[in-house]
Amino acid sequence: MGSKVAVTSPIPAEFAVADINRLLFDLNSAFNPLHPGCQVDFHVSAVKDGYVFLSVALPEGMTRAYVTLLESLNGMIRCMDVKSRAVAAQSRVHDVNEREDIDARIAAHKAKVVARYDGYIADGCDSAEATKRTNASFKCEKHPWASYEVTKQILREAGKFRKSKKRG
């Protein structure tokens, strides 16, 4: 009869393949250094100038699982970084486009205010009456920017209230 040779696994019994999932996913025991049953030994040592030296002591059988965990976390963080950059770039593009659209609407409104004011002045209204009528015309349209103060400010910026200098 042949002799039987006992096969020993390089992985200790407490870290058998069936237990790797427990070690990786049960945060209450495997990787929590404050848990009394923690099988992973963490060390933090001060070096100098505010730097620290971190070390992790693992059982031999757990090295590959731990490195795999770190690689997958690294891949996940890279993926999240790429996606966050893409989202940030898209939001900047949308913000620029929206800002351009808003600026165009404001410019168009200002041009309409000035044109209507000039029309009322051409009809013989004085400046105060032309301003009132201009504002009233936008209020009749229920325009969201139809207020006397806004209309007056637009006309002031356009230089409509400056008195012409008479030479003589």
PDB file of C-alpha atoms in Angstrom:
ATOM      1  CA  MET A   1       0.000   0.000   0.000  1.00  0.00           C
ATOM      2  CA  GLY A   2       1.180   3.487  -0.802  1.00  0.00           C
ATOM      3  CA  SER A   3       1.702   6.067   1.807  1.00  0.00           C
ATOM      4  CA  LYS A   4      -0.661   8.946   2.061  1.00  0.00           C
ATOM      5  CA  VAL A   5       0.852  12.367   1.912  1.00  0.00           C
ATOM      6  CA  ALA A   6      -0.966  15.129   3.694  1.00  0.00           C
ATOM      7  CA  VAL A   7      -1.463  18.130   1.460  1.00  0.00           C
ATOM      8  CA  THR A   8      -1.214  21.396   3.321  1.00  0.00           C
ATOM      9  CA  SER A   9      -2.470  24.592   1.863  1.00  0.00           C
ATOM     10  CA  PRO A  10      -0.223  27.644   1.968  1.00  0.00           C
ATOM     11  CA  ILE A  11      -3.331  29.560   3.007  1.00  0.00           C
ATOM     12  CA  PRO A  12      -4.054  29.198   6.722  1.00  0.00           C
ATOM     13  CA  ALA A  13      -7.379  27.580   7.543  1.00  0.00           C
ATOM     14  CA  GLU A  14      -8.850  30.862   8.800  1.00  0.00           C
ATOM     15  CA  PHE A  15      -8.195  32.400   5.345  1.00  0.00           C
ATOM     16  CA  ALA A  16      -9.516  29.631   3.143  1.00  0.00           C
ATOM     17  CA  VAL A  17     -11.033  30.676  -0.208  1.00  0.00           C
ATOM     18  CA  ALA A  18     -14.532  30.428   1.247  1.00  0.00           C
ATOM     19  CA  ASP A  19     -13.547  33.014   3.863  1.00  0.00           C
ATOM     20  CA  ILE A  20     -12.094  35.554   1.420  1.00  0.00           C
ATOM     21  CA  ASN A  21     -15.569  36.959   0.777  1.00  0.00           C
ATOM     22  CA  ARG A  22     -16.081  37.304   4.513  1.00  0.00           C
ATOM     23  CA  LEU A  23     -12.738  39.041   4.843  1.00  0.00           C
ATOM     24  CA  LEU A  24     -13.368  41.427   1.975  1.00  0.00           C
ATOM     25  CA  PHE A  25     -17.016  42.237   2.556  1.00  0.00           C
ATOM     26  CA  ASP A  26     -17.582  41.967   6.319  1.00  0.00           C
ATOM     27  CA  LEU A  27     -16.316  45.383   7.426  1.00  0.00           C
ATOM     28  CA  ASN A  28     -17.141  44.626  11.042  1.00  0.00           C
ATOM     29  CA  SER A  29     -14.255  42.192  11.314  1.00  0.00           C
ATOM     30  CA  ALA A  30     -11.924  41.919   8.343  1.00  0.00           C
ATOM     31  CA  PHE A  31     -10.562  45.384   7.641  1.00  0.00           C
ATOM     32  CA  ASN A  32     -11.744  47.304  10.677  1.00  0.00           C
ATOM     33  CA  PRO A  33      -8.617  47.853  12.788  1.00  0.00           C
ATOM     34  CA  LEU A  34     -10.733  48.673  15.838  1.00  0.00           C
ATOM     35  CA  HIS A  35     -12.535  45.320  15.806  1.00  0.00           C
ATOM     36  CA  PRO A  36     -10.984  42.773  18.189  1.00  0.00           C
ATOM     37  CA  GLY A  37     -11.167  39.988  15.568  1.00  0.00           C
ATOM     38  CA  CYS A  38      -9.372  41.981  12.861  1.00  0.00           C
ATOM     39  CA  GLN A  39      -6.908  39.770  10.990  1.00  0.00           C
ATOM     40  CA  VAL A  40      -5.166  42.666   9.254  1.00  0.00           C
ATOM     41  CA  ASP A  41      -2.585  44.649  11.185  1.00  0.00           C
ATOM     42  CA  PHE A  42      -2.366  48.378  10.417  1.00  0.00           C
ATOM     43  CA  HIS A  43       0.473  50.594  11.602  1.00  0.00           C
ATOM     44  CA  VAL A  44       0.822  54.358  11.382  1.00  0.00           C
ATOM     45  CA  SER A  45       4.128  55.979  12.280  1.00  0.00           C
ATOM     46  CA  ALA A  46       5.034  59.656  12.207  1.00  0.00           C
ATOM     47  CA  VAL A  47       7.990  60.371   9.949  1.00  0.00           C
ATOM     48  CA  LYS A  48       8.607  64.144   9.797  1.00  0.00           C
ATOM     49  CA  ASP A  49       7.179  67.425   8.561  1.00  0.00           C
ATOM     50  CA  GLY A  50       3.589  66.239   8.958  1.00  0.00           C
ATOM     51  CA  TYR A  51       4.083  63.021   6.990  1.00  0.00           C
ATOM     52  CA  VAL A  52       3.127  59.589   8.247  1.00  0.00           C
ATOM     53  CA  PHE A  53       4.249  56.107   7.274  1.00  0.00           C
ATOM     54  CA  LEU A  54       1.382  53.653   6.740  1.00  0.00           C
ATOM     55  CA  SER A  55       1.927  49.919   6.748  1.00  0.00           C
ATOM     56  CA  VAL A  56      -0.425  46.974   6.440  1.00  0.00           C
ATOM     57  CA  ALA A  57       0.551  43.495   7.649  1.00  0.00           C
ATOM     58  CA  LEU A  58      -1.455  40.773   5.906  1.00  0.00           C
ATOM     59  CA  PRO A  59      -1.532  37.026   6.320  1.00  0.00           C
ATOM     60  CA  GLU A  60       0.229  35.355   3.394  1.00  0.00           C
ATOM     61  CA  GLY A  61      -2.938  33.932   1.911  1.00  0.00           C
ATOM     62  CA  MET A  62      -4.688  37.242   1.814  1.00  0.00           C
ATOM     63  CA  THR A  63      -2.127  39.252  -0.170  1.00  0.00           C
ATOM     64  CA  ARG A  64      -3.621  38.578  -3.599  1.00  0.00           C
ATOM     65  CA  ALA A  65      -7.164  39.331  -2.417  1.00  0.00           C
ATOM     66  CA  TYR A  66      -6.006  42.574  -0.791  1.00  0.00           C
ATOM     67  CA  VAL A  67      -4.091  43.709  -3.872  1.00  0.00           C
ATOM     68  CA  THR A  68      -7.092  42.836  -6.056  1.00  0.00           C
ATOM     69  CA  LEU A  69      -9.291  44.934  -3.781  1.00  0.00           C
ATOM     70  CA  LEU A  70      -6.900  47.896  -4.072  1.00  0.00           C
ATOM     71  CA  GLU A  71      -6.703  47.548  -7.867  1.00  0.00           C
ATOM     72  CA  SER A  72     -10.482  47.461  -8.187  1.00  0.00           C
ATOM     73  CA  LEU A  73     -10.800  50.538  -5.957  1.00  0.00           C
ATOM     74  CA  ASN A  74      -8.185  52.291  -8.082  1.00  0.00           C
ATOM     75  CA  GLY A  75     -10.113  51.403 -11.257  1.00  0.00           C
ATOM     76  CA  MET A  76     -13.375  52.588  -9.731  1.00  0.00           C
ATOM     77  CA  ILE A  77     -11.843  55.916  -8.653  1.00  0.00           C
ATOM     78  CA  ARG A  78     -10.322  56.440 -12.122  1.00  0.00           C
ATOM     79  CA  CYS A  79     -13.691  55.732 -13.729  1.00  0.00           C
ATOM     80  CA  MET A  80     -15.429  58.158 -11.359  1.00  0.00           C
ATOM     81  CA  ASP A  81     -12.768  60.786 -12.077  1.00  0.00           C
ATOM     82  CA  VAL A  82     -13.228  60.466 -15.840  1.00  0.00           C
ATOM     83  CA  LYS A  83     -17.007  60.634 -15.515  1.00  0.00           C
ATOM     84  CA  SER A  84     -16.874  63.637 -13.169  1.00  0.00           C
ATOM     85  CA  ARG A  85     -14.596  65.490 -15.596  1.00  0.00           C
ATOM     86  CA  ALA A  86     -16.991  64.734 -18.452  1.00  0.00           C
ATOM     87  CA  VAL A  87     -19.982  65.985 -16.457  1.00  0.00           C
ATOM     88  CA  ALA A  88     -18.108  69.121 -15.408  1.00  0.00           C
ATOM     89  CA  ALA A  89     -17.120  69.816 -19.024  1.00  0.00           C
ATOM     90  CA  GLN A  90     -20.701  69.334 -20.204  1.00  0.00           C
ATOM     91  CA  SER A  91     -22.045  71.659 -17.531  1.00  0.00           C
ATOM     92  CA  ARG A  92     -19.499  74.333 -18.510  1.00  0.00           C
ATOM     93  CA  VAL A  93     -20.559  74.015 -22.159  1.00  0.00           C
ATOM     94  CA  HIS A  94     -24.217  74.268 -21.208  1.00  0.00           C
ATOM     95  CA  ASP A  95     -23.503  77.218 -18.930  1.00  0.00           C
ATOM     96  CA  VAL A  96     -21.666  79.055 -21.729  1.00  0.00           C
ATOM     97  CA  ASN A  97     -24.453  78.343 -24.214  1.00  0.00           C
ATOM     98  CA  GLU A  98     -27.151  79.360 -21.759  1.00  0.00           C
ATOM     99  CA  ARG A  99     -25.233  82.511 -20.821  1.00  0.00           C
ATOM    100  CA  GLU A 100     -24.862  83.445 -24.491  1.00  0.00           C
ATOM    101  CA  ASP A 101     -28.597  82.878 -24.986  1.00  0.00           C
ATOM    102  CA  ILE A 102     -29.454  85.013 -21.954  1.00  0.00           C
ATOM    103  CA  ASP A 103     -27.066  87.763 -23.086  1.00  0.00           C
ATOM    104  CA  ALA A 104     -28.679  87.723 -26.536  1.00  0.00           C
ATOM    105  CA  ARG A 105     -32.167  88.032 -25.019  1.00  0.00           C
ATOM    106  CA  ILE A 106     -31.079  90.936 -22.816  1.00  0.00           C
ATOM    107  CA  ALA A 107     -29.471  92.718 -25.773  1.00  0.00           C
ATOM    108  CA  ALA A 108     -32.587  92.201 -27.891  1.00  0.00           C
ATOM    109  CA  HIS A 109     -34.803  93.573 -25.121  1.00  0.00           C
ATOM    110  CA  LYS A 110     -32.580  96.623 -24.671  1.00  0.00           C
ATOM    111  CA  ALA A 111     -32.673  97.281 -28.421  1.00  0.00           C
ATOM    112  CA  LYS A 112     -36.493  97.087 -28.398  1.00  0.00           C
ATOM    113  CA  VAL A 113     -36.716  99.477 -25.438  1.00  0.00           C
ATOM    114  CA  VAL A 114     -34.456 102.013 -27.150  1.00  0.00           C
ATOM    115  CA  ALA A 115     -36.287 101.673 -30.483  1.00  0.00           C
ATOM    116  CA  ARG A 116     -39.711 102.223 -28.893  1.00  0.00           C
ATOM    117  CA  TYR A 117     -38.425 105.155 -26.861  1.00  0.00           C
ATOM    118  CA  ASP A 118     -36.956 106.716 -30.027  1.00  0.00           C
ATOM    119  CA  GLY A 119     -40.306 106.183 -31.764  1.00  0.00           C
ATOM    120  CA  TYR A 120     -42.173 108.044 -29.033  1.00  0.00           C
ATOM    121  CA  ILE A 121     -39.589 110.850 -29.111  1.00  0.00           C
ATOM    122  CA  ALA A 122     -40.017 111.058 -32.896  1.00  0.00           C
ATOM    123  CA  ASP A 123     -43.791 111.358 -32.346  1.00  0.00           C
ATOM    124  CA  GLY A 124     -43.147 114.488 -30.271  1.00  0.00           C
ATOM    125  CA  CYS A 125     -43.251 113.122 -26.690  1.00  0.00           C
ATOM    126  CA  ASP A 126     -40.880 114.531 -24.120  1.00  0.00           C
ATOM    127  CA  SER A 127     -38.368 112.221 -22.445  1.00  0.00           C
ATOM    128  CA  ALA A 128     -40.478 111.451 -19.340  1.00  0.00           C
ATOM    129  CA  GLU A 129     -43.616 110.713 -21.408  1.00  0.00           C
ATOM    130  CA  ALA A 130     -41.659 108.566 -23.887  1.00  0.00           C
ATOM    131  CA  THR A 131     -40.215 106.557 -20.970  1.00  0.00           C
ATOM    132  CA  LYS A 132     -43.698 106.010 -19.480  1.00  0.00           C
ATOM    133  CA  ARG A 133     -45.170 104.948 -22.817  1.00  0.00           C
ATOM    134  CA  THR A 134     -42.240 102.628 -23.542  1.00  0.00           C
ATOM    135  CA  ASN A 135     -42.678 100.910 -20.191  1.00  0.00           C
ATOM    136  CA  ALA A 136     -46.477 100.754 -20.627  1.00  0.00           C
ATOM    137  CA  SER A 137     -46.088  99.066 -24.027  1.00  0.00           C
ATOM    138  CA  PHE A 138     -44.000  96.281 -22.457  1.00  0.00           C
ATOM    139  CA  LYS A 139     -46.472  95.949 -19.582  1.00  0.00           C
ATOM    140  CA  CYS A 140     -49.293  95.463 -22.108  1.00  0.00           C
ATOM    141  CA  GLU A 141     -47.266  92.569 -23.546  1.00  0.00           C
ATOM    142  CA  LYS A 142     -46.812  91.235 -19.986  1.00  0.00           C
ATOM    143  CA  HIS A 143     -43.070  91.212 -20.528  1.00  0.00           C
ATOM    144  CA  PRO A 144     -41.224  89.932 -17.415  1.00  0.00           C
ATOM    145  CA  TRP A 145     -38.796  92.873 -17.482  1.00  0.00           C
ATOM    146  CA  ALA A 146     -41.501  95.512 -17.797  1.00  0.00           C
ATOM    147  CA  SER A 147     -40.877  97.855 -14.896  1.00  0.00           C
ATOM    148  CA  TYR A 148     -40.312 101.567 -14.919  1.00  0.00           C
ATOM    149  CA  GLU A 149     -36.960 101.252 -13.136  1.00  0.00           C
ATOM    150  CA  VAL A 150     -35.631  98.669 -15.613  1.00  0.00           C
ATOM    151  CA  THR A 151     -36.822 100.687 -18.610  1.00  0.00           C
ATOM    152  CA  LYS A 152     -35.316 103.868 -17.233  1.00  0.00           C
ATOM    153  CA  GLN A 153     -31.998 102.123 -16.492  1.00  0.00           C
ATOM    154  CA  ILE A 154     -31.809 100.716 -20.030  1.00  0.00           C
ATOM    155  CA  LEU A 155     -32.451 104.157 -21.503  1.00  0.00           C
ATOM    156  CA  ARG A 156     -29.899 105.751 -19.167  1.00  0.00           C
ATOM    157  CA  GLU A 157     -27.267 103.187 -20.216  1.00  0.00           C
ATOM    158  CA  ALA A 158     -28.081 103.934 -23.860  1.00  0.00           C
ATOM    159  CA  GLY A 159     -27.413 107.634 -23.198  1.00  0.00           C
ATOM    160  CA  LYS A 160     -30.967 108.788 -23.876  1.00  0.00           C
ATOM    161  CA  PHE A 161     -31.193 111.115 -20.866  1.00  0.00           C
ATOM    162  CA  ARG A 162     -28.059 113.117 -21.615  1.00  0.00           C
ATOM    163  CA  LYS A 163     -28.739 116.694 -22.517  1.00  0.00           C
ATOM    164  CA  SER A 164     -27.170 117.809 -25.735  1.00  0.00           C
ATOM    165  CA  LYS A 165     -24.618 120.578 -25.348  1.00  0.00           C
ATOM    166  CA  LYS A 166     -25.515 123.749 -27.178  1.00  0.00           C
ATOM    167  CA  ARG A 167     -22.694 125.802 -28.502  1.00  0.00           C
ATOM    168  CA  GLY A 168     -23.037 129.476 -28.616  1.00  0.00           C
TER     169      GLY A 168
END
